[in-house]
Structure formats: structure tokens, C-alpha cells
XYZ file of N, CA and C in Angstrom:
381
model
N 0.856 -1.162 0.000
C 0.000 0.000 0.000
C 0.902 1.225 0.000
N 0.745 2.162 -1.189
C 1.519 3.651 -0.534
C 0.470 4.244 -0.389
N 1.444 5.113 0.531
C 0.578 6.522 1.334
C 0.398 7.426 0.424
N -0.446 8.421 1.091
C -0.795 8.964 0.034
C 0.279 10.292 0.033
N 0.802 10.544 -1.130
C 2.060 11.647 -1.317
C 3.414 11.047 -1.544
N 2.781 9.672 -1.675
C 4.285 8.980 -1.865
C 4.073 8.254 -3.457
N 5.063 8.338 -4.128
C 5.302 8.116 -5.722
C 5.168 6.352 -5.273
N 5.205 5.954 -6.374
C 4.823 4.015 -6.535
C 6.795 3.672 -6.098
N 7.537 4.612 -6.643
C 8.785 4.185 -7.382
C 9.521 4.562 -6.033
N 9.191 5.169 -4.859
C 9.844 6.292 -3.499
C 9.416 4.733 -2.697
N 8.130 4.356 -3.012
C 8.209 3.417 -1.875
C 9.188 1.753 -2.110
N 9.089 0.997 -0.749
C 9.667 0.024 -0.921
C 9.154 -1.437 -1.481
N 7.629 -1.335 -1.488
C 6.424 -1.915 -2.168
C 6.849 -1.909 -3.521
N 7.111 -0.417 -4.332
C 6.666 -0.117 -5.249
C 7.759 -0.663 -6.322
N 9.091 -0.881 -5.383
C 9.955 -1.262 -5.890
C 10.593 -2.496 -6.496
N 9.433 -3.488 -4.771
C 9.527 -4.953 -5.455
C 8.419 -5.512 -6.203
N 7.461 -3.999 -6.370
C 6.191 -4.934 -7.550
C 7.170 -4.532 -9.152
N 7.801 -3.532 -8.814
C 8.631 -3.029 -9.980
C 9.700 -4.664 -10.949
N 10.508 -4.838 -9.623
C 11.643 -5.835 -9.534
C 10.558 -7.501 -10.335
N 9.819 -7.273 -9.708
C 8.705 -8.644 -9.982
C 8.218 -8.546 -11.236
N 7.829 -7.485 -11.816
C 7.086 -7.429 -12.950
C 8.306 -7.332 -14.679
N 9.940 -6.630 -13.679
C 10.247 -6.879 -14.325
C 10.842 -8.239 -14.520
N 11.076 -8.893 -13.776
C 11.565 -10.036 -13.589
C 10.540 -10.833 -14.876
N 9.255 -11.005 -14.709
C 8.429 -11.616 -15.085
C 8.413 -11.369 -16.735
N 8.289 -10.491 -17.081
C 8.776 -9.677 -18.604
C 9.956 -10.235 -19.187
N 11.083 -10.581 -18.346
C 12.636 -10.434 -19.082
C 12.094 -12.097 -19.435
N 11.474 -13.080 -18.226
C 11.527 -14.443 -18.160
C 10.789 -14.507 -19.862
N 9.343 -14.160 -19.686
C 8.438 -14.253 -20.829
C 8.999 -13.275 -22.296
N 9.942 -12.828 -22.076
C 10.365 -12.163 -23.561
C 11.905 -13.271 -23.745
N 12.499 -13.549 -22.862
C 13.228 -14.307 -23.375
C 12.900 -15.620 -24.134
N 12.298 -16.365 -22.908
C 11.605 -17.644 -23.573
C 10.948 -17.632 -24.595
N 10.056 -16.728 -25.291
C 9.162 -16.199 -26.320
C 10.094 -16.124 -27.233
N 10.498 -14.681 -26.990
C 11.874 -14.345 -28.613
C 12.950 -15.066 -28.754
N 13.587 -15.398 -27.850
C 14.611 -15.968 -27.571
C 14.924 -16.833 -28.954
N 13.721 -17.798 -28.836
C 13.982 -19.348 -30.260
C 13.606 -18.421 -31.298
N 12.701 -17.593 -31.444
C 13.004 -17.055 -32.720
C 14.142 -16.039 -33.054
N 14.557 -15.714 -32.037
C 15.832 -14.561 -32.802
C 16.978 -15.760 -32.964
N 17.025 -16.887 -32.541
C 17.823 -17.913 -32.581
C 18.127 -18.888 -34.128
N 16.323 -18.926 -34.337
C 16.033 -19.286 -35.732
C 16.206 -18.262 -36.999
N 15.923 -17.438 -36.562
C 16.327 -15.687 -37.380
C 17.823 -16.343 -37.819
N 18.647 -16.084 -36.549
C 20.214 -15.957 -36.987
C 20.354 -17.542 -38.029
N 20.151 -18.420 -36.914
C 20.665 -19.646 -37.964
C 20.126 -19.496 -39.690
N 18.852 -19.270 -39.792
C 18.344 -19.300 -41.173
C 19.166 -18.103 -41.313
N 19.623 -17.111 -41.240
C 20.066 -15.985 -42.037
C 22.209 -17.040 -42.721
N 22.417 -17.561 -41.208
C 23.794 -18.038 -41.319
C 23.791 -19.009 -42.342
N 22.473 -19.967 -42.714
C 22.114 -21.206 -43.368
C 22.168 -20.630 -44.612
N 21.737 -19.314 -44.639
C 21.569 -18.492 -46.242
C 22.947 -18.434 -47.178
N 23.711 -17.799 -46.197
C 24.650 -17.068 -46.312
C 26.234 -17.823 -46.817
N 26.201 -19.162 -45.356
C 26.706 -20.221 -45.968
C 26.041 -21.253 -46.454
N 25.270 -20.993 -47.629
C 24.776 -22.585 -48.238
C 26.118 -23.090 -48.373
N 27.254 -22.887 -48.828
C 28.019 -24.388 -49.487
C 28.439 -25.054 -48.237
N 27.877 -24.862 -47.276
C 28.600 -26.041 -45.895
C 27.272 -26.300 -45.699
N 26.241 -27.029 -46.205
C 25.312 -27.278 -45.636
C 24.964 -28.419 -43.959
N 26.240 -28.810 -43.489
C 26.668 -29.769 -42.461
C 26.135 -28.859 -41.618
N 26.272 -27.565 -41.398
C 26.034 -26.250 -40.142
C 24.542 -26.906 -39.980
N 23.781 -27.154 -40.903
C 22.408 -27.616 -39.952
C 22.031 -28.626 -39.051
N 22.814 -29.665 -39.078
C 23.233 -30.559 -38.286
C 24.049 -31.024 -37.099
N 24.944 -29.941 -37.050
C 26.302 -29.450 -36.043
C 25.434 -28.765 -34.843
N 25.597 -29.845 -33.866
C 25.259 -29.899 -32.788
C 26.088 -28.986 -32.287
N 27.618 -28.668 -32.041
C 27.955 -27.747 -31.425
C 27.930 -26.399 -32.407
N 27.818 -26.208 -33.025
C 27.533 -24.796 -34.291
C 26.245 -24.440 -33.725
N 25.185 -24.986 -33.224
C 23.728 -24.909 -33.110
C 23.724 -24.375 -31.983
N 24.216 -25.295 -30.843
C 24.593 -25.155 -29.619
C 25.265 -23.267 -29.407
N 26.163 -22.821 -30.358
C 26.596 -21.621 -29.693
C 26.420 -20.696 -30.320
N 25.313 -21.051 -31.874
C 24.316 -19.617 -31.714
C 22.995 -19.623 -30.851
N 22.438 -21.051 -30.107
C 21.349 -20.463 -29.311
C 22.474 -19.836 -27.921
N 23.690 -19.992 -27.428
C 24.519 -19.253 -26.667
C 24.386 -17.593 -27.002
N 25.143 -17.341 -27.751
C 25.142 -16.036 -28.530
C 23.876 -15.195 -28.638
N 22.791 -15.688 -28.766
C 21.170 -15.302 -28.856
C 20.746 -14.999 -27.399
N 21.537 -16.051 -26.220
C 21.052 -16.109 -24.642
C 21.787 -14.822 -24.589
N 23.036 -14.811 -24.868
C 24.209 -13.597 -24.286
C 23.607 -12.389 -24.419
N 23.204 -11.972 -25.606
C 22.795 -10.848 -25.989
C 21.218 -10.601 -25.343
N 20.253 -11.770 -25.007
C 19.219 -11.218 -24.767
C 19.749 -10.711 -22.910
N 20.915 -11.098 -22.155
C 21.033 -10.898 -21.062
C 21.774 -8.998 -21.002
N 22.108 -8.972 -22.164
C 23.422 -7.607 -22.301
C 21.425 -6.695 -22.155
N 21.086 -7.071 -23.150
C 19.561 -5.772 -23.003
C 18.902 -6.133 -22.118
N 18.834 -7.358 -21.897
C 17.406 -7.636 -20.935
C 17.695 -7.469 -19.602
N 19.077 -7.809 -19.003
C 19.092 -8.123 -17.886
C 19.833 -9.684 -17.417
N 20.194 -10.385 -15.979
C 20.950 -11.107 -16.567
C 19.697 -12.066 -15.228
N 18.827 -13.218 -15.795
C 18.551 -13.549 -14.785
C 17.703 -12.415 -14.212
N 16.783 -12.161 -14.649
C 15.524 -11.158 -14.409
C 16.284 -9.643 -13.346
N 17.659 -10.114 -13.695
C 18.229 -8.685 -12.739
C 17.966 -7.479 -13.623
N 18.086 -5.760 -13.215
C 18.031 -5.047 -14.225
C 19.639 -4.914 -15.084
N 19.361 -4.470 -16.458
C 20.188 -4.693 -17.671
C 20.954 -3.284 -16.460
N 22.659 -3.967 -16.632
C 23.602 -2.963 -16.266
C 24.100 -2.514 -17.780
N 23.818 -2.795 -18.955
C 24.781 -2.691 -20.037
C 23.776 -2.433 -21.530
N 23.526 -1.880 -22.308
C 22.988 -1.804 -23.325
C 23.383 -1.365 -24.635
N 22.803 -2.484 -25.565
C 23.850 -1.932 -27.031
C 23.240 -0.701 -28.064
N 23.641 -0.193 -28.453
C 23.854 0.708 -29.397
C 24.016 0.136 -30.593
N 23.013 0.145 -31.949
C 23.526 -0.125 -33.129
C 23.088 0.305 -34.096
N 21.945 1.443 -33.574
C 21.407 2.598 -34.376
C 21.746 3.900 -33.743
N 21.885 4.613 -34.532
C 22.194 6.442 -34.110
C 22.193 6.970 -35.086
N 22.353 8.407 -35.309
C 22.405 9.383 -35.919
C 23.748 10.248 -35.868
N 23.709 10.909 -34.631
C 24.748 11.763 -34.437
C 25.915 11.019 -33.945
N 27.367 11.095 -34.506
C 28.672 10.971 -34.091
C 28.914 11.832 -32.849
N 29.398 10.649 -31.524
C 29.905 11.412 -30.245
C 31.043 10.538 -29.802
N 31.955 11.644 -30.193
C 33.853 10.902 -29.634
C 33.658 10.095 -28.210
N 32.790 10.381 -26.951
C 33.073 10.081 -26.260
C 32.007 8.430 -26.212
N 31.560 8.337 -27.526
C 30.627 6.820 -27.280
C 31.127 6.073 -28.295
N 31.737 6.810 -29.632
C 31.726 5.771 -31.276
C 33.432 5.802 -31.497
N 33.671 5.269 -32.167
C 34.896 5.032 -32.726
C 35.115 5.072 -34.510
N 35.398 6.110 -34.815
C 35.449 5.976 -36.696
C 36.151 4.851 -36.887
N 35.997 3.967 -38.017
C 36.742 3.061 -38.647
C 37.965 3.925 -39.539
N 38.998 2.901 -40.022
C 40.086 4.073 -40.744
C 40.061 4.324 -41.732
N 38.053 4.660 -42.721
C 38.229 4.908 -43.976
C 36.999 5.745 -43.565
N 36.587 6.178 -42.466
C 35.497 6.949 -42.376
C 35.715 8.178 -42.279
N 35.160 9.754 -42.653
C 35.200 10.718 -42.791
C 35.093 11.351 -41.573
N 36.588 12.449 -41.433
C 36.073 13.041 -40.044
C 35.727 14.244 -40.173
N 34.845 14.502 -41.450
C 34.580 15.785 -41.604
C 32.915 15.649 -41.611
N 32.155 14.438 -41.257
C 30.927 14.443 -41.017
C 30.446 14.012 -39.595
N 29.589 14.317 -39.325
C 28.840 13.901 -37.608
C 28.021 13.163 -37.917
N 27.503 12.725 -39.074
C 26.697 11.462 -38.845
C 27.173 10.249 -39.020
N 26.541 9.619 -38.186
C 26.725 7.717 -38.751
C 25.836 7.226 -39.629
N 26.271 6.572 -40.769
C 26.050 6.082 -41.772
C 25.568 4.487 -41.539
N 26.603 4.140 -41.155
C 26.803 2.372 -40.948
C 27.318 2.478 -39.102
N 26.704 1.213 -38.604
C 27.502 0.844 -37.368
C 28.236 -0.600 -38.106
N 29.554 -0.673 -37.365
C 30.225 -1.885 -37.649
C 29.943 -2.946 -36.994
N 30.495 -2.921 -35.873
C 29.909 -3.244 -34.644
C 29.156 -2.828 -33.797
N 28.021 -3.342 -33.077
C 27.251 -2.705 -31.591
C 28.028 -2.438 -30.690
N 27.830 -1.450 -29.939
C 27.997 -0.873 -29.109
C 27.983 -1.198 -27.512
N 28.829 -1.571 -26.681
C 28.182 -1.613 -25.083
C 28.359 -0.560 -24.485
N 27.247 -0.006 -23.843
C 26.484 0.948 -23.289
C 26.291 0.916 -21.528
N 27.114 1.837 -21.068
C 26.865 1.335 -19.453
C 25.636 2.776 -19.715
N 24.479 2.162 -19.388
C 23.260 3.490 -19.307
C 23.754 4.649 -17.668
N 24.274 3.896 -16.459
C 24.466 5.273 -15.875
C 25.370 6.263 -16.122
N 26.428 6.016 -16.613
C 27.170 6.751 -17.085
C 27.588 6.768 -18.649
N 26.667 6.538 -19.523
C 26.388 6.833 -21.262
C 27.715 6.657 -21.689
């Protein structure tokens, strides 16, 4: 119960219906998306390398893109219904020295990003 004059987020209630609900979200979006962003990657990898067609069968190849799919849903989601300490970046607009890194054929006479190479890890309290 909060009192009245007290925010949902000030109290200590408000914090573990917070902690719970997110907990409950990270469980049900992982398990949910999880096999399909898993099936996403493999069919995109299955595309890409048709001439090894063995990759569909390779128990450990299989094995460490549903790894890779867990890793990443823990970097955004959280690790274990905890809140996400870390978040990626792999869309933007504006170039900022203190978050991106130019590659050594990119122009340093523009501020926008064009292409990301790689994603980004993102500590959100301190950007």
C-alpha cells in the first residue's frame, strides 16, 4: 500500500512490484523471442553459408548460436531477471567521440553515422 504523497517508485512496495514485474517480462520475452531470434540468426547463417550445408546438423555450431542469442538477450534484458547494467547501441544518428569510434576509412569531416560496424556496449548510468 503507498501513502498517500508517496510516488509508486519512493516506496519500498513499489519497488519490489517493480523488480517482480520486471523479472516476469525479461523471463516471458526471453523464452518467447529468444527461439526465434535464434532461428532468425541460424536461417540468415544457413543463407549465407549454403556451401557447408553440415552447419544444420552441427550440434555444437547450433549449440553456440542459441549461446550467442542467450548472451545478448542478457546484455539488453538483464541477466537472470536482474536489471540490464549494459545496453547496445547499433542505431544512431549523431557521431559522439566520447561513445563511437570511426573506422580508418570513415570521414572526419561528417557527424553522422552512416553504418555501425559493430554494436555498441552501453553502461546506461554513465552513457
Amino acid at each position: 500500500i503507498i501513502e498517500e504523497g508517496e510516488s509508486r517508485v519512493d516506496s519500498e512496495e513499489g519497488a519490489m512490484l517493480d523488480l517482480a514485474l520486471y523479472r516476469h517480462m525479461y523471463r516471458r520475452a526471453k523464452n518467447q523471442h529468444g527461439m526465434n531470434n535464434a532461428k532468425e540468426v541460424t536461417s540468415t547463417i544457413w543463407k549465407t553459408l549454403y556451401d557447408f550445408p553440415s552447419l544444420k546438423t552441427c550440434t555444437n555450431f547450433n549449440r553456440f548460436v542459441l549461446e550467442c542469442v542467450d548472451v545478448s538477450w542478457d546484455i539488453v534484458a538483464g541477466i537472470d531477471g536482474r536489471f540490464p547494467r549494459l545496453g547496445l547501441e547499433w542505431e544512431g544518428a549523431q557521431f559522439d567521440e566520447s561513445r563511437h569510434r570511426r573506422t580508418t576509412t570513415s570521414s572526419t569531416q561528417h557527424s553522422l553515422i552512416s553504418a555501425f560496424v559493430w554494436p555498441a556496449l552501453i553502461d546506461p548510468s554513465t552513457n
